[in-house]
PDB file of C-alpha atoms in Angstrom:
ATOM      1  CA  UNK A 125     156.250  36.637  74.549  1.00 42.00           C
ATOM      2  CA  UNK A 126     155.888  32.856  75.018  1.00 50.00           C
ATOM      3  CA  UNK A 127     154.944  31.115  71.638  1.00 63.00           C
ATOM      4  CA  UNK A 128     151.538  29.896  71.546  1.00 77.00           C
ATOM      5  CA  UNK A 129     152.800  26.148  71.195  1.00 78.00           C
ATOM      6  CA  UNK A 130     156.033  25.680  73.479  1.00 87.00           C
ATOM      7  CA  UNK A 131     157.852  22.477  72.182  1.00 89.00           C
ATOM      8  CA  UNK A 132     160.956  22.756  74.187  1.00 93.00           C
ATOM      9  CA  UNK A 133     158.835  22.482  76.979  1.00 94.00           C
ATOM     10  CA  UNK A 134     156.717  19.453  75.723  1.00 94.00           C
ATOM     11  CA  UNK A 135     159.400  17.671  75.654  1.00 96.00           C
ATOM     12  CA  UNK A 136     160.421  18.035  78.600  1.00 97.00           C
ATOM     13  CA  UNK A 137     157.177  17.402  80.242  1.00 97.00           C
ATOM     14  CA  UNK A 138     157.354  14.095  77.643  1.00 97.00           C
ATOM     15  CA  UNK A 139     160.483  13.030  79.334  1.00 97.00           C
ATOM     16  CA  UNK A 140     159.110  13.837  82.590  1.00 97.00           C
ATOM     17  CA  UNK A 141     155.770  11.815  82.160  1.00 97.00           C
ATOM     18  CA  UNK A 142     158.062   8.942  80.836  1.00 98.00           C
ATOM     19  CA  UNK A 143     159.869   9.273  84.605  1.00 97.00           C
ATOM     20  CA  UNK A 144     156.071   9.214  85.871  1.00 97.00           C
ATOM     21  CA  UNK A 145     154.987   5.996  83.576  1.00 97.00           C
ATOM     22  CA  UNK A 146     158.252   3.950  84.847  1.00 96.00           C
ATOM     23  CA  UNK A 147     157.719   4.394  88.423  1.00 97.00           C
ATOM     24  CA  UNK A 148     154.098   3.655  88.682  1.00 96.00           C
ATOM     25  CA  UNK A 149     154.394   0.012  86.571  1.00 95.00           C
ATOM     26  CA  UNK A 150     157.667  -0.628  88.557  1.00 93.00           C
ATOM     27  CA  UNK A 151     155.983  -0.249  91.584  1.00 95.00           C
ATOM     28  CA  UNK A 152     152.948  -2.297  90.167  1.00 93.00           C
ATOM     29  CA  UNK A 153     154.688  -5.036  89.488  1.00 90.00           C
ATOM     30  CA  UNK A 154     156.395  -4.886  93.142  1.00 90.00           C
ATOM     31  CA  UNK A 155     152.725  -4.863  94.718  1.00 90.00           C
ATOM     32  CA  UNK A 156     151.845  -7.488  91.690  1.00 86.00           C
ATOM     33  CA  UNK A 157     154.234  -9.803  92.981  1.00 83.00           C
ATOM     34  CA  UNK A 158     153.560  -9.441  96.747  1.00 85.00           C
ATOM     35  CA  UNK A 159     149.654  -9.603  96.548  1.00 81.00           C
ATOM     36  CA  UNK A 160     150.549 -12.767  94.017  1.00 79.00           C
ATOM     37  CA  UNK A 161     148.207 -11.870  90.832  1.00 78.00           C
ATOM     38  CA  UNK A 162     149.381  -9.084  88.418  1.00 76.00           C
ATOM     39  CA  UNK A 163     145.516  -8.128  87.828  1.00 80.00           C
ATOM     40  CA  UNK A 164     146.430  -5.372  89.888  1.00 87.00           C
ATOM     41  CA  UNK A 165     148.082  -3.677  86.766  1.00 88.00           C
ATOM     42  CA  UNK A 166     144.237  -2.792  85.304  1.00 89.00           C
ATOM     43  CA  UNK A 167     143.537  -0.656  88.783  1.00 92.00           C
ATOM     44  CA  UNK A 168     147.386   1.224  88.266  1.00 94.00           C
ATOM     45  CA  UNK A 169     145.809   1.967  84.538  1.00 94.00           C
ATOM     46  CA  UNK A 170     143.913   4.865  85.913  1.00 95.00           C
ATOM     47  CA  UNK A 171     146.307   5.645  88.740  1.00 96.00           C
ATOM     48  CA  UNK A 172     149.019   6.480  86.030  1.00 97.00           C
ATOM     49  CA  UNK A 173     147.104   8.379  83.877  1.00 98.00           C
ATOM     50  CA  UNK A 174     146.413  10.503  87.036  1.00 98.00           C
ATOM     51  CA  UNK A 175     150.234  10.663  87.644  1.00 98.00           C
ATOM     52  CA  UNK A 176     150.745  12.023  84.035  1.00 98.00           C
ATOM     53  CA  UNK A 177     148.477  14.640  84.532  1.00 98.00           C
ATOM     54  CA  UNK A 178     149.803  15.584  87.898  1.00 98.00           C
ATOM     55  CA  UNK A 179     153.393  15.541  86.955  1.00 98.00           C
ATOM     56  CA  UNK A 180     152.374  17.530  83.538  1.00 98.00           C
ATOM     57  CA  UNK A 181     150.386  19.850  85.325  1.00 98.00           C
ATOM     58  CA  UNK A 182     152.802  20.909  88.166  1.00 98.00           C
ATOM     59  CA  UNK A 183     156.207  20.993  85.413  1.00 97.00           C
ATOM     60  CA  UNK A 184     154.536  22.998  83.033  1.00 96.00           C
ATOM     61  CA  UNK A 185     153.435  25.523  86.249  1.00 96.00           C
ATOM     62  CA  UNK A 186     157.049  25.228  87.058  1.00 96.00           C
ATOM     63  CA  UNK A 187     158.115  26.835  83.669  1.00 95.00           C
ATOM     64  CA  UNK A 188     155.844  29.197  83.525  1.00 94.00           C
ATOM     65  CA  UNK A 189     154.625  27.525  79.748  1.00 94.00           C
ATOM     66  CA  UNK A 190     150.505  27.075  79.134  1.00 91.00           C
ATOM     67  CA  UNK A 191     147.247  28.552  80.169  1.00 92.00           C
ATOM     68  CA  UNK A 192     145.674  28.612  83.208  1.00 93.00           C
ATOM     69  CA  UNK A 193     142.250  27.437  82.187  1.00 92.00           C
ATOM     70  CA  UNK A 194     143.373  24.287  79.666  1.00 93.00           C
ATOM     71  CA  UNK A 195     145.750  23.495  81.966  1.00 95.00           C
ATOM     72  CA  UNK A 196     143.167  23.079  85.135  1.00 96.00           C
ATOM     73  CA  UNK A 197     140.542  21.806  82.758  1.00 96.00           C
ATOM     74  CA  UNK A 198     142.541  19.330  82.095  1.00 97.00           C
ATOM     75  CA  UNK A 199     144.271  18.226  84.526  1.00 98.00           C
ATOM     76  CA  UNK A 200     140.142  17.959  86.177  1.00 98.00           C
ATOM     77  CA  UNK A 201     139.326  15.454  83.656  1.00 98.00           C
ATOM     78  CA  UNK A 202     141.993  13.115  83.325  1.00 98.00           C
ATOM     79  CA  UNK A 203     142.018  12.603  87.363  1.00 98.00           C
ATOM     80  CA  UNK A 204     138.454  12.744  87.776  1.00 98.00           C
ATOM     81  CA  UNK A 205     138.667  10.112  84.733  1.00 98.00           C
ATOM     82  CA  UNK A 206     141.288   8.479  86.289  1.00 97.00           C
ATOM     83  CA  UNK A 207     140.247   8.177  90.005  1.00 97.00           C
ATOM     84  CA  UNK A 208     137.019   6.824  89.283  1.00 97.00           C
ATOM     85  CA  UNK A 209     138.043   4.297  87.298  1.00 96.00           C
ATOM     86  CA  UNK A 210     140.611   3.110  89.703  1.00 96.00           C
ATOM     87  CA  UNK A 211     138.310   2.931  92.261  1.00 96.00           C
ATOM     88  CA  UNK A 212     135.929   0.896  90.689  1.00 95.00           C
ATOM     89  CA  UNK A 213     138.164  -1.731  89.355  1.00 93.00           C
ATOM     90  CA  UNK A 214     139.960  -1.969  92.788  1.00 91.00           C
ATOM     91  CA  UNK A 215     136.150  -2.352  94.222  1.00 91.00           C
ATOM     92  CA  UNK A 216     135.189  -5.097  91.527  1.00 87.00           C
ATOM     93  CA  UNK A 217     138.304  -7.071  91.928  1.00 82.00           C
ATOM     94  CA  UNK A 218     138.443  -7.020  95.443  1.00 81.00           C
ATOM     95  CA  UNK A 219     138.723 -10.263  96.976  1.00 73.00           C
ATOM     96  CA  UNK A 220     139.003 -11.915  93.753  1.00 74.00           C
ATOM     97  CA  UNK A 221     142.094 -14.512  92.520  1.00 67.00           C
ATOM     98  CA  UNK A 222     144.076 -13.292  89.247  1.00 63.00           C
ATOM     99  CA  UNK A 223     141.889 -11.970  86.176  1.00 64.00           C
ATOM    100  CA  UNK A 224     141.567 -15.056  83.629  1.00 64.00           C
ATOM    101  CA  UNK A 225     143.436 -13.388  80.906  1.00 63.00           C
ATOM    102  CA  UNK A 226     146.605 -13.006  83.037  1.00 65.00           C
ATOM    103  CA  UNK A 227     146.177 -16.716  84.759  1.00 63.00           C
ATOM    104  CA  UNK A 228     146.048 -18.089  81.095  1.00 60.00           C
ATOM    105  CA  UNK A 229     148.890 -15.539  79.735  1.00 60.00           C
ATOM    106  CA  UNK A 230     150.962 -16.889  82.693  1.00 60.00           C
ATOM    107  CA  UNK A 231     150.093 -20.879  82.953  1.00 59.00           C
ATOM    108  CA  UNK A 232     152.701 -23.315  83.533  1.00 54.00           C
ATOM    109  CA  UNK A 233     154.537 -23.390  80.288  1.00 57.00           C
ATOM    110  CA  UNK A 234     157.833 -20.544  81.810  1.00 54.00           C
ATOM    111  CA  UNK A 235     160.063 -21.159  84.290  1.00 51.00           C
ATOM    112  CA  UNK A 236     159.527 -19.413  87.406  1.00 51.00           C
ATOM    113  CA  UNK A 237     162.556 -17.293  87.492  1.00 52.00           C
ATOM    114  CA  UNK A 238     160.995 -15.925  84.170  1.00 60.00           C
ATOM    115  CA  UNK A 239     157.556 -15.242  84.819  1.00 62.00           C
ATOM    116  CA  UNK A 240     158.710 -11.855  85.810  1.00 71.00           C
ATOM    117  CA  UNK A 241     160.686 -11.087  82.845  1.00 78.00           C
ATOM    118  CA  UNK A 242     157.162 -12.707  80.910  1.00 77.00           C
ATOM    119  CA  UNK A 243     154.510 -10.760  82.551  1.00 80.00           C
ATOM    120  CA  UNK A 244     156.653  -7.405  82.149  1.00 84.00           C
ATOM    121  CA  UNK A 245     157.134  -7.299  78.392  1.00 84.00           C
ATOM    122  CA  UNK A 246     153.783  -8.612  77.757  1.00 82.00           C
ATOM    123  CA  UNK A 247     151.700  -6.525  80.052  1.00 84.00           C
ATOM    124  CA  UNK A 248     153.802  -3.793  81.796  1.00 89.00           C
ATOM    125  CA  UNK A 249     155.769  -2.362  79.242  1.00 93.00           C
ATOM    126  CA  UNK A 250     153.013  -2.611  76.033  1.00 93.00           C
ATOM    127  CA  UNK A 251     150.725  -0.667  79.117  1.00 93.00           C
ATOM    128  CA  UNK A 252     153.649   1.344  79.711  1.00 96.00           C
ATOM    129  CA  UNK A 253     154.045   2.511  75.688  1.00 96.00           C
ATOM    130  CA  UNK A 254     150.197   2.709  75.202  1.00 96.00           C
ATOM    131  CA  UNK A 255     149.865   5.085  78.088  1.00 97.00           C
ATOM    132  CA  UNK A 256     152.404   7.558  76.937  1.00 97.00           C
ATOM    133  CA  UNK A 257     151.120   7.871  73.796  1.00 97.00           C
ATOM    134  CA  UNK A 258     147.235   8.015  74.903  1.00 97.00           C
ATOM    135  CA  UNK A 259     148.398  10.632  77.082  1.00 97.00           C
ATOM    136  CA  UNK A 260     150.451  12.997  74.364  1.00 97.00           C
ATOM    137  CA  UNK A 261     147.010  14.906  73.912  1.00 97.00           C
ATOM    138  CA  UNK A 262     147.215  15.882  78.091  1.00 97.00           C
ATOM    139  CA  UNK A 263     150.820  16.932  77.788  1.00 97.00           C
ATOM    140  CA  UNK A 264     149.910  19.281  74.551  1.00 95.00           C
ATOM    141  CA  UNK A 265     147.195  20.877  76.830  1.00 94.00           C
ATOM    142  CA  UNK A 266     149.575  21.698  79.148  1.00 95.00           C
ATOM    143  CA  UNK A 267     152.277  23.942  76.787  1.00 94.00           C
ATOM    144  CA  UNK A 268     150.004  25.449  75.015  1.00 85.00           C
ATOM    145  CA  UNK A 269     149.544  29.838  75.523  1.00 81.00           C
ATOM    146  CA  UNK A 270     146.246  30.452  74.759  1.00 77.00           C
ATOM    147  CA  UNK A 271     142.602  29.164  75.185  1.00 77.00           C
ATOM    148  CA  UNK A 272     140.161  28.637  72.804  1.00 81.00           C
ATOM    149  CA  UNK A 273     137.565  28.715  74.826  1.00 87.00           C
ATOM    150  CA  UNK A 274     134.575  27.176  72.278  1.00 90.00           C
ATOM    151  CA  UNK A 275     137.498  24.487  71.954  1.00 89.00           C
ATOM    152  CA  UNK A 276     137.513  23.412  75.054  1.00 92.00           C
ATOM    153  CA  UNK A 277     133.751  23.722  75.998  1.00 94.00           C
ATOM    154  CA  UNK A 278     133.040  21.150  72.951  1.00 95.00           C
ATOM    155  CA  UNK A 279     136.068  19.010  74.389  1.00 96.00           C
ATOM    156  CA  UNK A 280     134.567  19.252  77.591  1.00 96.00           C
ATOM    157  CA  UNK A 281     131.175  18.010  76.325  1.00 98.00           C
ATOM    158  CA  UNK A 282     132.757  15.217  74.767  1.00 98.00           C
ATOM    159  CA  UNK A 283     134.503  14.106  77.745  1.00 98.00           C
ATOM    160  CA  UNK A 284     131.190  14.185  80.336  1.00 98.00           C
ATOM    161  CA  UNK A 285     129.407  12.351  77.696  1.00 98.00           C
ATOM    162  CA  UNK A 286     131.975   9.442  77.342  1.00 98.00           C
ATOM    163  CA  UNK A 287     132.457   9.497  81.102  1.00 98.00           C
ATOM    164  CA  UNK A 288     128.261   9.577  81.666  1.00 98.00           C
ATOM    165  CA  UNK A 289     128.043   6.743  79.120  1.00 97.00           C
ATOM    166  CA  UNK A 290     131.026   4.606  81.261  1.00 97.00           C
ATOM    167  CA  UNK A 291     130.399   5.450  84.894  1.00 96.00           C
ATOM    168  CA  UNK A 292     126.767   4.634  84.301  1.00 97.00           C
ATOM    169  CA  UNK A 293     127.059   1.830  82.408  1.00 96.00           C
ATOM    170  CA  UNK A 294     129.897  -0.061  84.756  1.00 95.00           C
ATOM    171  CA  UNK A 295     127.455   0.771  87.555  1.00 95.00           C
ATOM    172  CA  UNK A 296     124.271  -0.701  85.799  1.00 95.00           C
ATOM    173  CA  UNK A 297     126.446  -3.792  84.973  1.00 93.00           C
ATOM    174  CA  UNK A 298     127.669  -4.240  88.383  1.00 93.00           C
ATOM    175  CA  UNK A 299     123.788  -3.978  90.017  1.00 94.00           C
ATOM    176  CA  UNK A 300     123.053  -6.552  86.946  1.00 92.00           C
ATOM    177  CA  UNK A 301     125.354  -8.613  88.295  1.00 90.00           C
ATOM    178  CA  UNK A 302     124.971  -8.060  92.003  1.00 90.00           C
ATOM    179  CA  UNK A 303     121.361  -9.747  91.332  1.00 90.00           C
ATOM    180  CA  UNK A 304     122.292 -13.563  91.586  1.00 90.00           C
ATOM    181  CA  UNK A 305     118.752 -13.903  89.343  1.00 88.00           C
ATOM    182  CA  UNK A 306     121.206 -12.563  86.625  1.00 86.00           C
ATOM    183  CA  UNK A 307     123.615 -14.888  86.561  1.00 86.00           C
ATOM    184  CA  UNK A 308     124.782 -16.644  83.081  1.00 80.00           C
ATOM    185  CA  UNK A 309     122.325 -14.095  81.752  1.00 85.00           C
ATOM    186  CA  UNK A 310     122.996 -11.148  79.037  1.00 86.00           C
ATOM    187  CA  UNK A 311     122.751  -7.423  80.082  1.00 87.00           C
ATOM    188  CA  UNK A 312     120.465  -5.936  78.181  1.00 88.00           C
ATOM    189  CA  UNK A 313     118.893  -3.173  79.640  1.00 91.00           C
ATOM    190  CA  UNK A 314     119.978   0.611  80.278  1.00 95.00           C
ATOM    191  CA  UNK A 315     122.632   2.259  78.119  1.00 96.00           C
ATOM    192  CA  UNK A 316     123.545  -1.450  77.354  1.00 93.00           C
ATOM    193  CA  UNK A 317     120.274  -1.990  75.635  1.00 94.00           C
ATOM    194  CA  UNK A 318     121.623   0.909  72.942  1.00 94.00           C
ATOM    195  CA  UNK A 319     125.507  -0.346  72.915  1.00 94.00           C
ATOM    196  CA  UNK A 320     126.720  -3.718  73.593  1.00 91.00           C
ATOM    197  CA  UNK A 321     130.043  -1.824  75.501  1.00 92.00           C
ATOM    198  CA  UNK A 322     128.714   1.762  76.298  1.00 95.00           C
ATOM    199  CA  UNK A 323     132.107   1.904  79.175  1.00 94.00           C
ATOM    200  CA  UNK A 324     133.920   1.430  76.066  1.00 94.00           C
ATOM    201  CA  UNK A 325     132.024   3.602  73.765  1.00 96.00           C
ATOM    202  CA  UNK A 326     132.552   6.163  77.120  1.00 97.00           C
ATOM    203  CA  UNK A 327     136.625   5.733  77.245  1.00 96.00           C
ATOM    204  CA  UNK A 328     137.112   6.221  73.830  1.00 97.00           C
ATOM    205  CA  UNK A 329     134.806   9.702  74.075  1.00 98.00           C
ATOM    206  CA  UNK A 330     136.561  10.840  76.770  1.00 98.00           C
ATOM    207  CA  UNK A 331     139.910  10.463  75.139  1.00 98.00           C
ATOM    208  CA  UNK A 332     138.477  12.257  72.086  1.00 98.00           C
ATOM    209  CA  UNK A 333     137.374  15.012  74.655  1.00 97.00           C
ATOM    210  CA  UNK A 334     140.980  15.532  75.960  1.00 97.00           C
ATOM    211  CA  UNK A 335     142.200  15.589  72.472  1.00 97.00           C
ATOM    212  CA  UNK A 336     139.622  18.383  71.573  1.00 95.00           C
ATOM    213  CA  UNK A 337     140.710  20.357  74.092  1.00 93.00           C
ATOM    214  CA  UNK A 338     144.197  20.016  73.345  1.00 90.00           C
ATOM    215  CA  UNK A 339     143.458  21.021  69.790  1.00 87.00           C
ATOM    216  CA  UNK A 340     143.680  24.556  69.750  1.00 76.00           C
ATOM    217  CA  UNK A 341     147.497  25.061  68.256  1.00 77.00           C
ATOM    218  CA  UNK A 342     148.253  23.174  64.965  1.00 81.00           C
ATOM    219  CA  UNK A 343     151.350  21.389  66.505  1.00 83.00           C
ATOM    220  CA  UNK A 344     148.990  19.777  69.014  1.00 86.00           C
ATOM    221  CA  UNK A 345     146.644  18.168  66.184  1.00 89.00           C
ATOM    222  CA  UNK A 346     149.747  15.318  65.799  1.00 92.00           C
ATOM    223  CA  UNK A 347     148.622  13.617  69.201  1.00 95.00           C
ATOM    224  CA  UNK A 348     145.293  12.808  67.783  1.00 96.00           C
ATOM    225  CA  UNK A 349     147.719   9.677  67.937  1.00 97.00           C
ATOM    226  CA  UNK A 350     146.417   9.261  71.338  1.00 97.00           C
ATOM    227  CA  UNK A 351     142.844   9.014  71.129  1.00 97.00           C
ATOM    228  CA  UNK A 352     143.423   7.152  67.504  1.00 97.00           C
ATOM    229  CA  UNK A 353     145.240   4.421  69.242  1.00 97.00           C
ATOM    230  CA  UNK A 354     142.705   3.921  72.515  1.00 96.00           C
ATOM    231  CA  UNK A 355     139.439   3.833  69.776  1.00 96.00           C
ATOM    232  CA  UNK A 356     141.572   0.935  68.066  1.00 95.00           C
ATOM    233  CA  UNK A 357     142.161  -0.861  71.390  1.00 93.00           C
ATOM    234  CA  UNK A 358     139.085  -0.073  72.842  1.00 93.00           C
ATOM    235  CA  UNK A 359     137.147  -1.626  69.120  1.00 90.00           C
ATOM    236  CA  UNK A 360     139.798  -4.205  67.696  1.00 87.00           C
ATOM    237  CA  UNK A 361     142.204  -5.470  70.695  1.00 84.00           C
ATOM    238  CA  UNK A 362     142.138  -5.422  74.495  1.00 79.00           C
ATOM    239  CA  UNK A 363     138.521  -4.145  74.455  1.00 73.00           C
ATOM    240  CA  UNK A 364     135.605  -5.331  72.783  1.00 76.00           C
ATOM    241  CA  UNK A 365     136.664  -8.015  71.086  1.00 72.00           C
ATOM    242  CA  UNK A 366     138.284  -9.687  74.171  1.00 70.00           C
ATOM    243  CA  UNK A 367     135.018  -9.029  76.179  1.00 74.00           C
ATOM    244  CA  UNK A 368     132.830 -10.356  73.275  1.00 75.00           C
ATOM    245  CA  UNK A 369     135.252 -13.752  72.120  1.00 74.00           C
ATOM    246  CA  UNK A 370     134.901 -14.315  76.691  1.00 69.00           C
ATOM    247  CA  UNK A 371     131.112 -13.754  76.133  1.00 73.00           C
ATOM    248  CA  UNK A 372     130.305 -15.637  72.768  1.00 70.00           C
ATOM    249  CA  UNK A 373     129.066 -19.080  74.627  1.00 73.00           C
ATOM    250  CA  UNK A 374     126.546 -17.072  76.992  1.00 77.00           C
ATOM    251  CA  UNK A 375     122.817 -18.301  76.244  1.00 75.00           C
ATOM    252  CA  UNK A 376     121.340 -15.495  74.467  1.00 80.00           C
ATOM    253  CA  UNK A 377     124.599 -13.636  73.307  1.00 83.00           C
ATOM    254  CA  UNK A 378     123.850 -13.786  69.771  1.00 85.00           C
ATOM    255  CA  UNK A 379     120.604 -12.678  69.669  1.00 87.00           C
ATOM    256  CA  UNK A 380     121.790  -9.464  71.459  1.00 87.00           C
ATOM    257  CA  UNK A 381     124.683  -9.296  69.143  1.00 88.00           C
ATOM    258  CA  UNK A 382     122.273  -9.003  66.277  1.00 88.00           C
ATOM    259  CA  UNK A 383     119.746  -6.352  67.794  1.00 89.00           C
ATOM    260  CA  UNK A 384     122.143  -4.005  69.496  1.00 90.00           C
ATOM    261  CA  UNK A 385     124.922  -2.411  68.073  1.00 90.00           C
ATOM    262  CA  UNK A 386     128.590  -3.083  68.742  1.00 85.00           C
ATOM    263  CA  UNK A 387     130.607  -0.020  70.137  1.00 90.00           C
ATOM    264  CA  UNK A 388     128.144   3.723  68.753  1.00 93.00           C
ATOM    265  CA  UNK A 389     125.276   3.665  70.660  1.00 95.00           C
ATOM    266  CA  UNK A 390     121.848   3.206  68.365  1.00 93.00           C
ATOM    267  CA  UNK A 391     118.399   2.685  68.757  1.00 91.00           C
ATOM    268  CA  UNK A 392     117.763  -1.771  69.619  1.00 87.00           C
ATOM    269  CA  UNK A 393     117.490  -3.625  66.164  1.00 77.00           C
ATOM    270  CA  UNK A 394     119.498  -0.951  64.049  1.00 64.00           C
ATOM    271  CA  UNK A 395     122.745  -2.155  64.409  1.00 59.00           C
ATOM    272  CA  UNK A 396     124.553  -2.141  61.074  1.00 56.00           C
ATOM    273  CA  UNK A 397     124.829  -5.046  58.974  1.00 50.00           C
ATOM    274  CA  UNK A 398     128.415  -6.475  58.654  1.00 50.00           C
ATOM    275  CA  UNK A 399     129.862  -6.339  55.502  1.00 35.00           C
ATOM    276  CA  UNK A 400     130.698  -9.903  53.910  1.00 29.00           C
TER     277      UNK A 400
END
């Protein structure tokens, strides 16, 4: 009988993911470097994720380790995750010069023979790390022997609300913004009206969902790692506070800063105050 955790074979789909995760940033960084701007890196973000779950998906089939429903469950959210947000940000960016943050990260103050070495241990490789570890809750899905099956229907809950509350509000931003009425203005209306970053508030939920899912064997509770680490990014780092220091100057800004709240999505004017 196969134990209901298998952690020879999670390592082995670890080592294989880490195989995965090397190939798709080195071949970023080739396409970076011939399209000339390395804001192609934030479409690969998806892509990868979706490589993960392939390549975790089809090894653990291969050694006969995991169930058949976690395992397609899923390997169904992180690409359908995945995909979509690839798609968009290839759609958004497309015919656009390099993203701001990665024309200021690489201004005129290296060498060009070490931009490369630059650009790759300050965005490829901290991607690179942040992505294996986000994805340690997919790989645990994979190896583990049973299903829980109110486990996984609460997991899946969590993920379709995180990924309603990011696919609609990245598409009510981008018809905000497709209105040229709307520019230097402050989105304010649909989900955003409740959360000032409800496609944040949506990643993060969705991460929690795979996690959830996952969660069924006590050895897989260690990669709430994952989902810890993308809440943190998504709230203190790359996410919200990048987006919100880029939007600080916009008339109006912070008026909506102190009406709507800042990442959990509550009703306009309740946002909690800050402590001092």
């Amino acid at each position: 009988m196969s134990p209901a955790f298998d952690l020879a074979a999670f390592g082995l789909l670890l080592a294989a993911a880490v195989a995965g995760v090397v190939v798709v940033f080195a071949a970023t960084l080739v396409v970076a470097r011939l399209a000339g701007r390395h804001s192609v890196v934030d479409v690969a973000w998806g892509l990868g994720f979706v490589v993960v779950a392939v390549i975790a998906y089809v090894t653990s089939g291969v050694l006969g380790v995991g169930d058949t429903v976690v395992r397609t469950v899923v390997l169904a959210l992180v690409a359908i995750w995945g995909l979509r947000l690839a798609i968009y940000i290839g759609w958004r960016n497309h015919g656009k010069g390099e993203d701001p943050r990665y024309a200021e990260m690489l201004g005129d103050d290296h060498p060009p023979g070490a931009v490369t070495a630059y650009v790759l241990r300050k965005v490829y490789l901290p991607q690179a790390g942040v992505m294996l570890v986000v994805s340690l809750p997919v790989l645990a899905a994979m190896v583990r022997a049973s299903t829980v099956l109110p486990v996984v229907i609460v997991g899946a809950l969590l993920w379709l609300v995180g990924f309603t509350f990011e696919s609609v509000g990245d598409a009510q931003l981008a018809s905000f913004k497709a209105d040229p009425d709307n520019k230097g203005k402050v989105m304010d209306s649909g989900l955003w009206r409740y959360t000032r970053h409800p496609n944040y508030f949506g990643d993060a939920c969705v991460w929690w969902g795979v996690f959830v899912v996952a969660a069924g064997h006590p050895l897989a509770l260690v990669t709430v790692v994952g989902p810890l680490l993308m809440t943190y990014l998504l709230t203190s780092v790359t996410g919200k506070e990048l987006t919100e220091k880029s939007m600080s100057q916009r008339p109006g800004y912070d008026e909506y800063v102190r009406r709507t709240s800042g990442f959990l999505p509550l009703p306009p004017g309740s946002r909690p105050a800050r402590a001092t």
